[in-house]
């Protein structure tokens, strides 16, 4: 259901920051946050590592080496 994904820190008024998943969904995929959280929980990480927000995008910004540029992701979607 997901072609590409990154998790970045997003501002939160209560906690300061929370995990946010920025995903490129597969064509025709209907991904929602509860489904993503169930998938991550099944993989076994701690509950606080599960994203509390979901942002769907067409593509991720990349560095010259082809890595996802998390700084640009945070600026584009969370203003910082």
C-alpha positions as protocol buffer text, in pm:
chain_id: "A"
residue {
  index: 1
  type: UNK
  ca { x: 0 y: 0 z: 0 }
}
residue {
  index: 2
  type: UNK
  ca { x: 300 y: 233 z: 44 }
}
residue {
  index: 3
  type: UNK
  ca { x: 564 y: 313 z: -217 }
}
residue {
  index: 4
  type: UNK
  ca { x: 787 y: 524 z: 10 }
}
residue {
  index: 5
  type: UNK
  ca { x: 771 y: 652 z: 368 }
}
residue {
  index: 6
  type: UNK
  ca { x: 951 y: 869 z: 620 }
}
residue {
  index: 7
  type: UNK
  ca { x: 880 y: 954 z: 981 }
}
residue {
  index: 8
  type: UNK
  ca { x: 966 y: 1302 z: 1104 }
}
residue {
  index: 9
  type: UNK
  ca { x: 904 y: 1511 z: 1415 }
}
residue {
  index: 10
  type: UNK
  ca { x: 596 y: 1732 z: 1392 }
}
residue {
  index: 11
  type: UNK
  ca { x: 516 y: 2012 z: 1636 }
}
residue {
  index: 12
  type: UNK
  ca { x: 249 y: 1938 z: 1896 }
}
residue {
  index: 13
  type: UNK
  ca { x: 109 y: 2187 z: 2147 }
}
residue {
  index: 14
  type: UNK
  ca { x: 71 y: 1926 z: 2422 }
}
residue {
  index: 15
  type: UNK
  ca { x: 385 y: 1713 z: 2382 }
}
residue {
  index: 16
  type: UNK
  ca { x: 622 y: 1950 z: 2202 }
}
residue {
  index: 17
  type: UNK
  ca { x: 674 y: 1703 z: 1916 }
}
residue {
  index: 18
  type: UNK
  ca { x: 509 y: 1385 z: 1789 }
}
residue {
  index: 19
  type: UNK
  ca { x: 598 y: 1135 z: 1519 }
}
residue {
  index: 20
  type: UNK
  ca { x: 443 y: 1203 z: 1179 }
}
residue {
  index: 21
  type: UNK
  ca { x: 451 y: 959 z: 888 }
}
residue {
  index: 22
  type: UNK
  ca { x: 490 y: 1118 z: 545 }
}
residue {
  index: 23
  type: UNK
  ca { x: 401 y: 849 z: 290 }
}
residue {
  index: 24
  type: UNK
  ca { x: 376 y: 807 z: -84 }
}
residue {
  index: 25
  type: UNK
  ca { x: 81 y: 569 z: -122 }
}
residue {
  index: 26
  type: UNK
  ca { x: 69 y: 312 z: -401 }
}
residue {
  index: 27
  type: UNK
  ca { x: -167 y: 387 z: -688 }
}
residue {
  index: 28
  type: UNK
  ca { x: -523 y: 329 z: -574 }
}
residue {
  index: 29
  type: UNK
  ca { x: -424 y: 260 z: -213 }
}
residue {
  index: 30
  type: UNK
  ca { x: -654 y: 398 z: 55 }
}
residue {
  index: 31
  type: UNK
  ca { x: -426 y: 427 z: 357 }
}
residue {
  index: 32
  type: UNK
  ca { x: -544 y: 583 z: 683 }
}
residue {
  index: 33
  type: UNK
  ca { x: -372 y: 650 z: 1017 }
}
residue {
  index: 34
  type: UNK
  ca { x: -537 y: 368 z: 1218 }
}
residue {
  index: 35
  type: UNK
  ca { x: -437 y: 114 z: 950 }
}
residue {
  index: 36
  type: UNK
  ca { x: -78 y: 243 z: 954 }
}
residue {
  index: 37
  type: UNK
  ca { x: -68 y: 231 z: 1335 }
}
residue {
  index: 38
  type: UNK
  ca { x: -194 y: -131 z: 1335 }
}
residue {
  index: 39
  type: UNK
  ca { x: 72 y: -229 z: 1083 }
}
residue {
  index: 40
  type: UNK
  ca { x: 348 y: -67 z: 1289 }
}
residue {
  index: 41
  type: UNK
  ca { x: 218 y: -218 z: 1615 }
}
residue {
  index: 42
  type: UNK
  ca { x: 229 y: -564 z: 1456 }
}
residue {
  index: 43
  type: UNK
  ca { x: 598 y: -510 z: 1376 }
}
residue {
  index: 44
  type: UNK
  ca { x: 670 y: -474 z: 1748 }
}
residue {
  index: 45
  type: UNK
  ca { x: 815 y: -129 z: 1827 }
}
residue {
  index: 46
  type: UNK
  ca { x: 717 y: 66 z: 2138 }
}
residue {
  index: 47
  type: UNK
  ca { x: 379 y: 242 z: 2123 }
}
residue {
  index: 48
  type: UNK
  ca { x: 537 y: 588 z: 2144 }
}
residue {
  index: 49
  type: UNK
  ca { x: 724 y: 516 z: 1820 }
}
residue {
  index: 50
  type: UNK
  ca { x: 398 y: 486 z: 1626 }
}
residue {
  index: 51
  type: UNK
  ca { x: 310 y: 797 z: 1421 }
}
residue {
  index: 52
  type: UNK
  ca { x: 32 y: 1018 z: 1552 }
}
residue {
  index: 53
  type: UNK
  ca { x: -13 y: 1198 z: 1221 }
}
residue {
  index: 54
  type: UNK
  ca { x: -26 y: 1088 z: 859 }
}
residue {
  index: 55
  type: UNK
  ca { x: 54 y: 1303 z: 556 }
}
residue {
  index: 56
  type: UNK
  ca { x: 9 y: 1163 z: 205 }
}
residue {
  index: 57
  type: UNK
  ca { x: 232 y: 1308 z: -68 }
}
residue {
  index: 58
  type: UNK
  ca { x: 312 y: 1241 z: -434 }
}
residue {
  index: 59
  type: UNK
  ca { x: 689 y: 1229 z: -372 }
}
residue {
  index: 60
  type: UNK
  ca { x: 956 y: 1304 z: -112 }
}
residue {
  index: 61
  type: UNK
  ca { x: 1227 y: 1568 z: -147 }
}
residue {
  index: 62
  type: UNK
  ca { x: 1563 y: 1401 z: -203 }
}
residue {
  index: 63
  type: UNK
  ca { x: 1927 y: 1489 z: -146 }
}
residue {
  index: 64
  type: UNK
  ca { x: 2179 y: 1470 z: -428 }
}
residue {
  index: 65
  type: UNK
  ca { x: 2259 y: 1116 z: -309 }
}
residue {
  index: 66
  type: UNK
  ca { x: 1894 y: 1012 z: -340 }
}
residue {
  index: 67
  type: UNK
  ca { x: 1815 y: 1000 z: 32 }
}
residue {
  index: 68
  type: UNK
  ca { x: 1492 y: 1148 z: 169 }
}
residue {
  index: 69
  type: UNK
  ca { x: 1562 y: 1499 z: 298 }
}
residue {
  index: 70
  type: UNK
  ca { x: 1380 y: 1507 z: 632 }
}
residue {
  index: 71
  type: UNK
  ca { x: 1464 y: 1875 z: 690 }
}
residue {
  index: 72
  type: UNK
  ca { x: 1278 y: 1970 z: 371 }
}
residue {
  index: 73
  type: UNK
  ca { x: 989 y: 1736 z: 464 }
}
residue {
  index: 74
  type: UNK
  ca { x: 943 y: 1907 z: 800 }
}
residue {
  index: 75
  type: UNK
  ca { x: 960 y: 2254 z: 643 }
}
residue {
  index: 76
  type: UNK
  ca { x: 711 y: 2166 z: 368 }
}
residue {
  index: 77
  type: UNK
  ca { x: 451 y: 1999 z: 587 }
}
residue {
  index: 78
  type: UNK
  ca { x: 501 y: 2137 z: 937 }
}
residue {
  index: 79
  type: UNK
  ca { x: 657 y: 2479 z: 880 }
}
residue {
  index: 80
  type: UNK
  ca { x: 983 y: 2419 z: 1055 }
}
